[in-house]
Each structure stands twice: as structure tokens, then as C-alpha cells.
XYZ file of C-alpha atoms in Angstrom:
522
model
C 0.000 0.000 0.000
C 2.724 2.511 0.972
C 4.777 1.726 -2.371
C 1.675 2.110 -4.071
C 1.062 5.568 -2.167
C 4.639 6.764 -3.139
C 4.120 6.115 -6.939
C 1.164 8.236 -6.583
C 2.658 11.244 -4.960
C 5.632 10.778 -6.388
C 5.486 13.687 -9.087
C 4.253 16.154 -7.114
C 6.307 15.487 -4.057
C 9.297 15.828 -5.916
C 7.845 19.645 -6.609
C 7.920 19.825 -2.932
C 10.378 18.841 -1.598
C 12.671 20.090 -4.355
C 11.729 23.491 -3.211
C 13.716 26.089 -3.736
C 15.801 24.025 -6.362
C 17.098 25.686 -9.486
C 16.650 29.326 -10.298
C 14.977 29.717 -14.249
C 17.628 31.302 -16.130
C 18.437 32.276 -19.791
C 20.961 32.219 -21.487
C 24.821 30.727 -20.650
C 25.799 30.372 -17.039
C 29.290 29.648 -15.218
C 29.792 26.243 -13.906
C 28.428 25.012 -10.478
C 31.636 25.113 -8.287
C 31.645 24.805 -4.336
C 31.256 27.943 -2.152
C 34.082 28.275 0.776
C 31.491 29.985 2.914
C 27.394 30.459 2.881
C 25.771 32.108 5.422
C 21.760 31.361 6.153
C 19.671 33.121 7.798
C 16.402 31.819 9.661
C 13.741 33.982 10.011
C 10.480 33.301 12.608
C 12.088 29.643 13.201
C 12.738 30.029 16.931
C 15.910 30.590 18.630
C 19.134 28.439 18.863
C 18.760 27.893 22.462
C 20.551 24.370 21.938
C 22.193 21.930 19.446
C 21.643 19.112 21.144
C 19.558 16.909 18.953
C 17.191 15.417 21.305
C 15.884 18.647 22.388
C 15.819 20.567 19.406
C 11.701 21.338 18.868
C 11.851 24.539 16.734
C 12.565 24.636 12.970
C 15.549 26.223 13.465
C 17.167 24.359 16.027
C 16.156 20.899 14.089
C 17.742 22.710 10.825
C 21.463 23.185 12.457
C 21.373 19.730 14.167
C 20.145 17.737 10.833
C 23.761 19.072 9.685
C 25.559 18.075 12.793
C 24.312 14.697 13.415
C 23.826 11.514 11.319
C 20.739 9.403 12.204
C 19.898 5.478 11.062
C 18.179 6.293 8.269
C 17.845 9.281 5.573
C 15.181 10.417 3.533
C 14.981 10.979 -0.271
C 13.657 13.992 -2.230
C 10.723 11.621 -3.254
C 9.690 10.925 0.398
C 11.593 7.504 0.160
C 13.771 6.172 2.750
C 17.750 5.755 2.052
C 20.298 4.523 3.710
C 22.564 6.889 6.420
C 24.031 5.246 9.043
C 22.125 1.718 8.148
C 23.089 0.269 5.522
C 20.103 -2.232 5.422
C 16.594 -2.959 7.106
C 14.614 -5.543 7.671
C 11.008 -6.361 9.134
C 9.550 -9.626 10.528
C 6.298 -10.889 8.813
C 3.969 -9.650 12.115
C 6.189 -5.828 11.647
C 6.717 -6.303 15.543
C 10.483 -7.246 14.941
C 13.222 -5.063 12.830
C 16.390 -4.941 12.548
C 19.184 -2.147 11.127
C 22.619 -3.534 10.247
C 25.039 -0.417 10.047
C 27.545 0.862 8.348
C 31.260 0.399 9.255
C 32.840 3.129 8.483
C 30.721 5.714 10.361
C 33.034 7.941 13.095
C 31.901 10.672 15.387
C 33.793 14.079 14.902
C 35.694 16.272 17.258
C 35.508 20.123 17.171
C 38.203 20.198 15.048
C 37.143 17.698 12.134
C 39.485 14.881 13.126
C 38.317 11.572 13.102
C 37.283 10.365 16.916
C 35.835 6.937 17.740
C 33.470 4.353 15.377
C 29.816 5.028 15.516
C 29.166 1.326 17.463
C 25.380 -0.046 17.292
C 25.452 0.607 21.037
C 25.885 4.582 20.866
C 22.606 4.064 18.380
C 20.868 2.368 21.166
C 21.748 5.287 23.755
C 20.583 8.012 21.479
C 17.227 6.674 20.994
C 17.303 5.865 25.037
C 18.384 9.561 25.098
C 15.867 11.054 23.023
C 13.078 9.532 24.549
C 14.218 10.497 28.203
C 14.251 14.353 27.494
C 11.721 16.888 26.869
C 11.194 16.829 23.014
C 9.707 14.802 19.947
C 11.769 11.720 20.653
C 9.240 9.981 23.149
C 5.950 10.927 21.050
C 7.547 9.506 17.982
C 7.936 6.279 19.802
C 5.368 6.248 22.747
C 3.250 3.048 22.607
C 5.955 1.648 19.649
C 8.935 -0.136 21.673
C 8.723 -2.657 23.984
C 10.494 -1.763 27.623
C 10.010 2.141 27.001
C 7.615 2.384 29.738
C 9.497 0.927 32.074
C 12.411 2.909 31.040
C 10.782 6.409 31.327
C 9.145 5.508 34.736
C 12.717 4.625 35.831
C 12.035 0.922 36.534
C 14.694 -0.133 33.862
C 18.211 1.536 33.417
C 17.831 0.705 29.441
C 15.224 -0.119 26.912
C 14.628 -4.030 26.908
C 13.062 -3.743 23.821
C 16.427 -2.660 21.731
C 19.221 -4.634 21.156
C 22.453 -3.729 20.231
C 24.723 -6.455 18.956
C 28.026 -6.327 16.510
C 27.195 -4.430 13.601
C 23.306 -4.354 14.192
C 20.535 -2.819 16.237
C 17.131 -4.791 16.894
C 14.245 -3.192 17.821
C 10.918 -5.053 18.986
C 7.735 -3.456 19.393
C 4.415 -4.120 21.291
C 2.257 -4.451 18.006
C 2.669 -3.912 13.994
C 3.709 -0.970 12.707
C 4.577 -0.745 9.145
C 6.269 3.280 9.692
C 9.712 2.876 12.333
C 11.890 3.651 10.159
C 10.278 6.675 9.137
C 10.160 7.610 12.962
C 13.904 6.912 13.681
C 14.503 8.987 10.184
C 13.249 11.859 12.514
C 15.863 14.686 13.889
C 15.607 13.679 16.891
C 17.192 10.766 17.298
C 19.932 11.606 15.710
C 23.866 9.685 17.198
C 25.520 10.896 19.760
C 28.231 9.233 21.591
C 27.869 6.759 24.935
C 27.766 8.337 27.903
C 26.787 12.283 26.543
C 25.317 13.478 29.383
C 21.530 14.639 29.467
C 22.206 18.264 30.151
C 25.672 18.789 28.598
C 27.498 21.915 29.334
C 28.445 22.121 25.478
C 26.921 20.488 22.629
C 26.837 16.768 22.515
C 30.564 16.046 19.873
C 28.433 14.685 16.653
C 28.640 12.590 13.958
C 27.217 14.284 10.684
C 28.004 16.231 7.680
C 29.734 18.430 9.450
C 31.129 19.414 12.966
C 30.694 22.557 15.267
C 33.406 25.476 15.371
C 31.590 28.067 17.802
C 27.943 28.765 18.902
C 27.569 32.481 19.772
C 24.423 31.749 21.448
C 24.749 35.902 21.928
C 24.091 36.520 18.408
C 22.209 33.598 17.740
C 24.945 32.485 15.349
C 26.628 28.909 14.741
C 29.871 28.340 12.762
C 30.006 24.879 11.487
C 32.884 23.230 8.977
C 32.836 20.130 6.164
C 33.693 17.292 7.741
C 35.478 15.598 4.860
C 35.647 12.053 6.455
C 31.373 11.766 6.158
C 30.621 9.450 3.412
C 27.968 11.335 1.906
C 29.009 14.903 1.116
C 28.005 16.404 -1.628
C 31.058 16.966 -4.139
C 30.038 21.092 -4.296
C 28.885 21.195 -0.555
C 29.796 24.540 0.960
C 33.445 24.154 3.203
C 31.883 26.460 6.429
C 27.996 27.387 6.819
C 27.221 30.329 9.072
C 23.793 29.930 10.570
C 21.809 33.305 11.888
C 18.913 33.557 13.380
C 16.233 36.266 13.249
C 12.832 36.806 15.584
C 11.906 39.605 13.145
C 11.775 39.327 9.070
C 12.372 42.828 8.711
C 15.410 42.554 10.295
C 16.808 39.166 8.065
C 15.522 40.710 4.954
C 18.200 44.109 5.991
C 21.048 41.379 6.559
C 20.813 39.980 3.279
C 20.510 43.343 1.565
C 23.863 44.374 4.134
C 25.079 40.724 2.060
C 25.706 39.992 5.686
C 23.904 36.469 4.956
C 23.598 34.828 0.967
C 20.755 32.679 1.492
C 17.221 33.640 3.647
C 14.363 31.341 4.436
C 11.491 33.225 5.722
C 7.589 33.542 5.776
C 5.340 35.228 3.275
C 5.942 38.607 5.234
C 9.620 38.148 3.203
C 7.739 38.438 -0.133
C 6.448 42.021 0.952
C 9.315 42.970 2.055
C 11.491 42.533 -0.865
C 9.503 43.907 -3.574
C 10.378 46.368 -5.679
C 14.271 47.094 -6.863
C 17.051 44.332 -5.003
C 20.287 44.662 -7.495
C 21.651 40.981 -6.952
C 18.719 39.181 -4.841
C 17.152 36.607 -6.592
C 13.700 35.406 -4.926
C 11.965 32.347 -5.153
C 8.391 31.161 -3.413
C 6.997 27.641 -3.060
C 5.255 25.503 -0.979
C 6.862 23.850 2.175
C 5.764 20.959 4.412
C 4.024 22.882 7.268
C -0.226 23.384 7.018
C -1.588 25.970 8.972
C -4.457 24.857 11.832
C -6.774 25.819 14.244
C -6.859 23.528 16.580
C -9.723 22.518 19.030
C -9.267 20.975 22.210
C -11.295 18.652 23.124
C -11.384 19.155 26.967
C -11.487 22.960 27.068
C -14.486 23.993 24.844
C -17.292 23.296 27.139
C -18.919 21.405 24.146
C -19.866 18.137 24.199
C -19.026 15.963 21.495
C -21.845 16.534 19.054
C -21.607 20.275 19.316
C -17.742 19.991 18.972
C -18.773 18.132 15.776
C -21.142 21.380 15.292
C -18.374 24.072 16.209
C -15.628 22.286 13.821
C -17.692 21.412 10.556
C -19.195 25.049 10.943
C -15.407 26.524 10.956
C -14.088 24.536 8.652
C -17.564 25.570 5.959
C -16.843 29.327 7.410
C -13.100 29.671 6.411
C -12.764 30.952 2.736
C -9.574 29.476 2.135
C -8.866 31.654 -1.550
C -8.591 34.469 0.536
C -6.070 32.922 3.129
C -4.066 32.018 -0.185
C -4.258 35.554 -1.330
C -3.228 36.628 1.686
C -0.312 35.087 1.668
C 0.833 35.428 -1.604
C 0.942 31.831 -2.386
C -0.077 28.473 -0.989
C -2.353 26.084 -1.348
C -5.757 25.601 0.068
C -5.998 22.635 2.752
C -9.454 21.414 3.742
C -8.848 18.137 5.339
C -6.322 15.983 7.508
C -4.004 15.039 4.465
C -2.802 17.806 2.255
C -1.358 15.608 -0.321
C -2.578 15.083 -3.734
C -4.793 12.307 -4.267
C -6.607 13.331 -0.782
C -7.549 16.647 -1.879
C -11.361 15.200 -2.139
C -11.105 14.980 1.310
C -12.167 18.026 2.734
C -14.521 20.830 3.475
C -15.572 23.536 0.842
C -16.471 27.345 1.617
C -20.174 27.326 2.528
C -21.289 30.392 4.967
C -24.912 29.451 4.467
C -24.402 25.844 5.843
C -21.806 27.208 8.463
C -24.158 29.716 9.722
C -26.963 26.872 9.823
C -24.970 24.435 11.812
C -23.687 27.125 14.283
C -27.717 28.153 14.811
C -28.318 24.673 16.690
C -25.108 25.726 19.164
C -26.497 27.963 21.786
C -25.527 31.455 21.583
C -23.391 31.762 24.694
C -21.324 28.681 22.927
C -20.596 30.687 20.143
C -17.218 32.125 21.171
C -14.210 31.626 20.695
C -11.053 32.353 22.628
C -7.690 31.826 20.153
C -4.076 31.232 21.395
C -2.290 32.465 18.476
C 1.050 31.516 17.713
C 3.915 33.831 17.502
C 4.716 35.723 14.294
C 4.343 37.675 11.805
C 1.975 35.957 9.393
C 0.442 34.182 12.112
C -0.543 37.029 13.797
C -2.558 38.469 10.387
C -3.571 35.510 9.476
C -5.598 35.183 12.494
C -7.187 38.533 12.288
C -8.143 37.370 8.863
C -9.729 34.068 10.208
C -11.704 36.036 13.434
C -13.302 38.325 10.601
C -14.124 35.568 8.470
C -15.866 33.622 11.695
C -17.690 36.450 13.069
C -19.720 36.667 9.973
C -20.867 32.845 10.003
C -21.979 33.929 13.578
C -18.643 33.360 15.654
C -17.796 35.860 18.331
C -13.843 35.324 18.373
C -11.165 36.669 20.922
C -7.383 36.753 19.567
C -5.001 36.148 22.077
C -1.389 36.919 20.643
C 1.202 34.723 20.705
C 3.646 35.149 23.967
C 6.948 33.159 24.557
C 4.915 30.492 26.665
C 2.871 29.365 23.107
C 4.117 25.985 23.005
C 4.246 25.434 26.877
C 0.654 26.309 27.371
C -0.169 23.924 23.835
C 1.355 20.776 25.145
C 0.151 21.779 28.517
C -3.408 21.614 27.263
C -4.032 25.129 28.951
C -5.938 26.877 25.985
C -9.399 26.522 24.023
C -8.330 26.876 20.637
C -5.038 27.598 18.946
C -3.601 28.687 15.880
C -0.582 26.636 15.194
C 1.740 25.226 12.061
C 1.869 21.475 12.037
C 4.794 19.834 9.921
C 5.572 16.723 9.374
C 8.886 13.930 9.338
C 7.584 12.798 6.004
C 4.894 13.812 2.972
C 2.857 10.988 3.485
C -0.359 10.238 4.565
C 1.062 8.679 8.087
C 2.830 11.617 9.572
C -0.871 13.951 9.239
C -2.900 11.077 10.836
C -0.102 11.010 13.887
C -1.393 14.149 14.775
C -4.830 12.854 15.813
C -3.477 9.295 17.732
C -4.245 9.184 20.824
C -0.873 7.905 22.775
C 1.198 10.635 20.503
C 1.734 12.937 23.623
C 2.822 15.069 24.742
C 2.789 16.476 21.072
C 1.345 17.028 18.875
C -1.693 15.245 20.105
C -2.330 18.318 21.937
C -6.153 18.666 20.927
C -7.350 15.429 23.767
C -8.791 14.081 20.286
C -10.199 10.495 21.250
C -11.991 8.253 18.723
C -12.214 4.669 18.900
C -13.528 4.004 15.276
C -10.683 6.113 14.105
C -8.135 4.250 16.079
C -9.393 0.778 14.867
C -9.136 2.027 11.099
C -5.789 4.109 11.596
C -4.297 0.590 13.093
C -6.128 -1.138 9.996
C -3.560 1.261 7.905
C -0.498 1.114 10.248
C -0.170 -2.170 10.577
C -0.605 -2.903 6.681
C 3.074 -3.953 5.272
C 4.373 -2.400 2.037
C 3.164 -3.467 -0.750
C 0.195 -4.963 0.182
C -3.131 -3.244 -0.537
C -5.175 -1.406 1.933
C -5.846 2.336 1.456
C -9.256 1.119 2.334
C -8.080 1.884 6.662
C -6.692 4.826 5.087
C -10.071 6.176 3.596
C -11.869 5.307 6.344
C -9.761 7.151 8.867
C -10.458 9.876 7.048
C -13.625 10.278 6.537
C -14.186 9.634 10.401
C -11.847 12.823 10.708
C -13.898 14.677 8.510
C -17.179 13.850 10.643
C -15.368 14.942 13.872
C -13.750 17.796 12.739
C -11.495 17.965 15.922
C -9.195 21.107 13.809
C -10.048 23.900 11.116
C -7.753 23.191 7.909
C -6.772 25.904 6.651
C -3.621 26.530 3.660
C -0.677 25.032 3.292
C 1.435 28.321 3.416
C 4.144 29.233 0.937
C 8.196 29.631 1.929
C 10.402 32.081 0.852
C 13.840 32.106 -0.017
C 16.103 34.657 -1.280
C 19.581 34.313 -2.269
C 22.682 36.304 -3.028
C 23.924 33.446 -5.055
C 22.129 31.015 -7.477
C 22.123 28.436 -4.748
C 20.581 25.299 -5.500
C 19.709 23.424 -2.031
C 17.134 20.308 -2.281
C 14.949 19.975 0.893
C 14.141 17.074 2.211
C 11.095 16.089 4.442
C 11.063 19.854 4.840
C 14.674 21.232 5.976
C 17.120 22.444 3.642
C 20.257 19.626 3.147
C 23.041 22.251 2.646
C 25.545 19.120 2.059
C 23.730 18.354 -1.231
C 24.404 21.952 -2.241
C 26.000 23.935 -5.369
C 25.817 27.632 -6.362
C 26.892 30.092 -8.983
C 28.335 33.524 -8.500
């Protein structure tokens, strides 16, 4: 079924994921050649508080460590999985048994590029021990999955029974079927770290990736990495040094790259606005990224009960004119169900006020309110004055509440009504936008208390389905039953922008740019 899924989405996920790939030019052009130095900057992706994989949440963060650290597995442009640090993988026929067998010439890296120890099977099983022991997306990604991790978290067992580590290969053995773990270890978080790394480090855990760290001015929210030559899959035109920045405010990234401080921006659609008009030497391209934009309901804080949550989210959903969010932004794509991939497009809501305001007339009045959480930003912050005008007229009397530096805490806590968050995920396939609505997946991003048994029976239906067999019939099914509870507003998959100095070509894969894989002209 999965195989059967990826030759499906295969065309257009290549558009995707390739996103900011080459610039259209005419005419001749000098030859690709490697840069000595590219600076990025981040705009709106959160702070580089740390570089330690395991508790990197934020998109920028997760960017800087996906260059530092090598994980099991990598991911293809096409959504595929490839080989990184295993070489091979393996399932048993009831997908509760799998095994890795790694590669042998894998080293970590000190902070000057020489070659320390051999990446053994048993520093994989720490970092996965690791990840799922700290605050971060390591334990939801594997929560309910691995046999022994409850008894690990709770401190009853000083490892995970359920991983083995032998010569030259890691076993893992679950509590049921799953047909997606090595899309979950593919994930940042678990990315290798050596035995022993403490679980608050007073430096940066030393790492094993494409390249290796030469100073973190966590000041000036700045990070100096270097190639590390001895990784066996650099790019032959991948820059020698990247510079990383990182900027709360647009306006002040898109004066940087005008100052040529940085080469190469990533930002929101507030960029787009900001760089119109005359920029000698800035090329600018828009496309779509991974992330959808939500409004999320939760469950236990609405004072609904579950038909008129039904009520409250169909409305919404009917209420939201989603051409206008587009225009808004400059770009996108609309997004009217739970899986924003081609194919699935069918599955969703369409614009109708006059149904909206129908269903909202069987809520009582003093029900029809709603109090958002926004998060922080720039687009986030119109967007959701777009969104309260577009509810008040189906009859919705909405209170914005603007994002503050406690967004996520007070999310994950559960201590909000509704909220206006991005949701991205490891992979564009139909698995990682179901995730969001399983129950065990906490502490994120099952953040909503969404609880459905007829949607856990058909999502288990389609995650316990090996590839290559048929059954996008569990698939369907989960769905629909989405659909009918409406536990989120879908609203637009929102464009990214980058802007370059340099004709940089950088592929993206499962949403973050792969600067390794990199080549520019002057």
C-alpha cells in the first residue's frame, strides 16, 4: 500500500520537496563550483537555544542539528527512505520485529574535524534511550511503539529491553505492527551521539554528521560549522563552512541579506512584501513547504460536548474561505482536510457560509465564542485577524489572544481553548498527518485530547498494513471519520520564501534544507 502511495505522490512530491531548487535562467551560465562559505539566515524559526539533537523542537534548532548529526536512516527527495548510518533494514512478517545492520565506516567528529571513535550499534541504542528520556519529539515519535520504554521512562529499567544492540546491528521489537519505524527513527531527533553524553551537557553533545561545530555564539544567535570531509555522503560542491543566523523579526533578516551579511534567507510570506520592488543581486523564489496551517480545538477545554464539537468544527471549517487565506499570503495552497497531499484533496470541506451559519444556529448562543491562542509571528498574527473576521460573519464571536513566549508550553500543557498553530511533518505521506490525531502521541502534537475509537481501529487497519500490500481502504476510512469529527479547522498550506545572493541550489528534504547536497553560482 505505501509503495503504491509513493508512486502516486511521487510527481508532485518531488515539486515539494525540491523546493527552492534551481533558479529559471536564460541564457549561458558559469559552472556550479563549491562555495568556501554560505551564510543562512532563519527567520520566525525560533531561537538556537541548543544543538543538542534530542531537544531541538523549533525549525531552526532541528535545521542546524540535521547538519551536525547523522541518524539510522535518511530520507529521499521523493519521500523515500535511504540509507545513512544503516546500511540495510529488515522487518519480521507480524512488523513487531526489525532490525538495522550499520555501516562500518561511520566515526563521530571532534571540534576540530578529526576523526574520533566508530559510531558502534550501542551509541545508536543510547541516542534513541536519550531522546526519549528528554523533553522533546523523541518519546511521542515512539510512545506506545517499543517494547520496555515504559518501564524505562518511569525509571524501573536503566535501558530499553526492547532494543538490542549487537556487533554491527541494532534490533528493535515493538508491542504491536507498525509498518512506519523507520520513518520515525529517520526523525531529527534521534539523531547519534556518543555513549555516555550526558543529558544536560554543558556544550553540545561532539556529533557525527556532515559536518562538525566550530563556535555557537548563542549571543548573536549564530553557529559556525565546517565540512567534515571524512562523512561518506558529502556532496562533491557542498559549501566548506555554513554560518547559521537567526532572526525573531523578518524585517530585520531581509536588511542582513541586503547588508550581504547572509547569501541565502528562508522566511515567511511577510519576506515576499518585504522585498519587492528594486534588489540589485537578490534573486527570490516562493513555493510551498511541508508545514499546514491549523486551528486547533481541544477537546477538553471547549465546554462542548461531542456533538456540538462536531457542530463548532464542521461550521469553521464551511466558514473559512480558504482563496482568501491564499491571497493573503501570496501563495499556498488551500488545505481542507487531515491530508494535504494530492490524491486526498477530495477529502475536505468547501467554503459554505450558508451551511456554516446553519450548523452554528443549533449551538447555543453563549457557545458561540471563541477564545484563540495564536502563535507567535508575523503571518500568524494576520492571518488570524483574517480568520476572526471571516468567523464572526458565520456567527462566531472570536477573541485573539497573541502569541507570547509560553505558546508551546501552554499547547502541550493543554491550557488553551483553541489555537492557531503550524503542524509539519517527518515525512509527505499520509502517516505523519494522521499522527497528529493518535491518541498515545503525547505530549505532542496530540495536543487537541482528540479520542476516537472508530478512528483508532481504522488508523491501526492502515499502520499495521506492510508495504506493498493493498489497503488504502483503513486509510479512507480514517479519514472520513476525521472529517465527521472535525477535531481542527484546515486551513492553507502556506508558501516559503527564499532569497539568495547566489544562485544556490539546495534540495529539501522532508522539509529542511540539506546544505551538504548543495551547489551555487556567482
Amino acid at each position: 500500500m505505501r509503495c503504491a502511495i509513493q508512486r502516486i505522490l511521487f510527481p508532485i512530491t518531488v515539486v515539494l520537496l525540491l523546493l527552492f531548487g534551481p533558479f529559471i535562467t536564460f541564457g549561458a551560465e558559469p559552472p556550479l563550483k563549491r562555495l568556501d562559505t554560505l551564510s543562512v539566515g532563519l527567520a520566525e524559526s525560533g531561537e538556537l537555544t541548543t544543538l543538542d539533537p534530542a531537544r531541538a523542537v523549533t525549525a531552526a534548532p532541528i535545521i542546524v542539528t540535521w547538519h551536525l548529526y547523522t541518524r539510522l536512516l535518511d530520507i529521499r527527495t521523493d519521500g523515500t527512505l535511504a540509507p545513512m548510518l544503516a546500511t540495510q533494514w529488515t522487518h519480521s512478517q507480524n512488523l513487531r520485529q526489525w532490525t538495522f545492520k550499520l555501516r562500518p565506516d561511520a566515526f563521530f567528529h571532534t571540534n576540530n574535524g578529526k576523526l574520533a571513535r566508530e559510531i558502534t550499534s550501542k551509541d545508536v541504542k543510547f541516542s534513541i534511550e536519550r531522546a526519549v528520556k528528554l523533553p522533546g519529539l523523541g518519546r511521542s515519535l515512539l510512545a506506545g511503539l517499543v517494547r520496555g520504554l515504559v518501564e524505562f521512562i518511569e525509571g524501573r529499567s536503566p535501558h530499553i529491553s526492547g532494543i538490542i544492540a549487537t556487533e554491527g546491528k541494532l534490533v528493535i521489537n515493538l508491542t504491536k505492527p507498525f509498518a512506519f519505524l523507520p520513518e520515525r527513527l529517520a526523525a531529527s531527533p534521534f539523531g547519534i551521539v556518543p555513549m555516555g553524553t550526558p543529558d544536560d551537557p554543558k556544550s553540545p553533545p561532539v556529533g557525527s554528521g556532515p559536518y562538525f561545530l566550530v563556535s555557537w555564539k548563542l549571543a548573536s544567535n549564530r553557529v559556525d560549522l565546517s565540512l567534515n570531509k571524512h562523512y561518506w555522503a558529502i556532496g562533491e560542491l557542498a559549501p566548506r563552512h555554513l554560518i547559521f543566523y537567526t532572526f525573531n523579526n523578518t524585517a530585520a533578516a531581509v536588511q542582513e541579506l541586503k547588508a550581504n551579511t547572509i547569501q541565502w534567507l528562508g522566511g515567511g510570506a511577510s519576506a515576499l512584501d518585504l522585498l519587492r520592488g528594486n534588489n540589485p543581486g537578490i534573486r527570490v523564489h516562493a513555493d510551498l513547504g511541508l508545514d499546514i496551517k491549523l486551528l486547533v480545538i481541544n477537546q477538553t477545554k471547549t465546554l462542548l460536548d461531542r456533538r456540538q464539537r462536531q457542530i463548532l468544527g464542521q461550521a469553521l471549517n464551511m466558514a473559512t474561505d480558504r482563496s482568501k487565506l491564499v491571497d493573503f499570503f501570496g501563495g499556498g495552497r488551500k488545505i481542507a482536510g487531515p491530508v494535504p497531499l494530492p490524491y486526498w484533496d477530495s477529502y475536505g470541506y468547501a467554503f459554505d457560509l450558508e451551511k456554516a451559519q446553519k450548523l452554528l444556529s443549533f449551538l447555543p448562543r453563549e457557545r458561540r465564542k471563541l477564545h484563540v491562542l495564536v502563535q507567535p509571528g508575523t503571518d500568524n498574527k494576520q492571518l488570524a485577524q483574517l480568520l476572526a473576521t471571516q468567523w464572526e460573519t458565520a456567527g462566531v464571536s472570536v477573541t485573539l489572544e497573541q502569541g507570547q513566549v509560553d505558546f508551546v508550553s501552554r499547547v502541550v500543557g493543554g491550557k488553551y481553548q483553541t489555537a492557531l498553530v503550524y503542524y509539519g511533518p517527518f515525512l509527505p505521506v499520509p502517516e505523519q498527518y494522521l499522527w497528529l490525531y493518535e491518541a498515545e502521541a503525547r505530549p505532542a502534537p496530540n495536543v487537541e485530547g482528540y479520542k476516537s475509537a472508530s478512528f483508532e481501529k481504522a488508523l491501526i487497519g492502515y499502520l499495521t498494513t506492510p508495504p506493498g500490500v493493498p489497503g488504502e481502504h483503513h486509510l479512507h476510512q480514517a479519514i472520513q471519520i476525521l472529517l465527521e469529527d472535525a477535531p481542527v479547522v484546515w486551513l492553507v498550506q502556506t508558501p516559503r520564501i527564499i532569497a539568495t545572493r547566489l544562485t544556490v541550489r539546495v534540495p529539501f528534504i522532508a522539509g529542511m534544507p540539506v546544505f551538504w547536497a548543495c551547489s551555487a553560482r556567482r
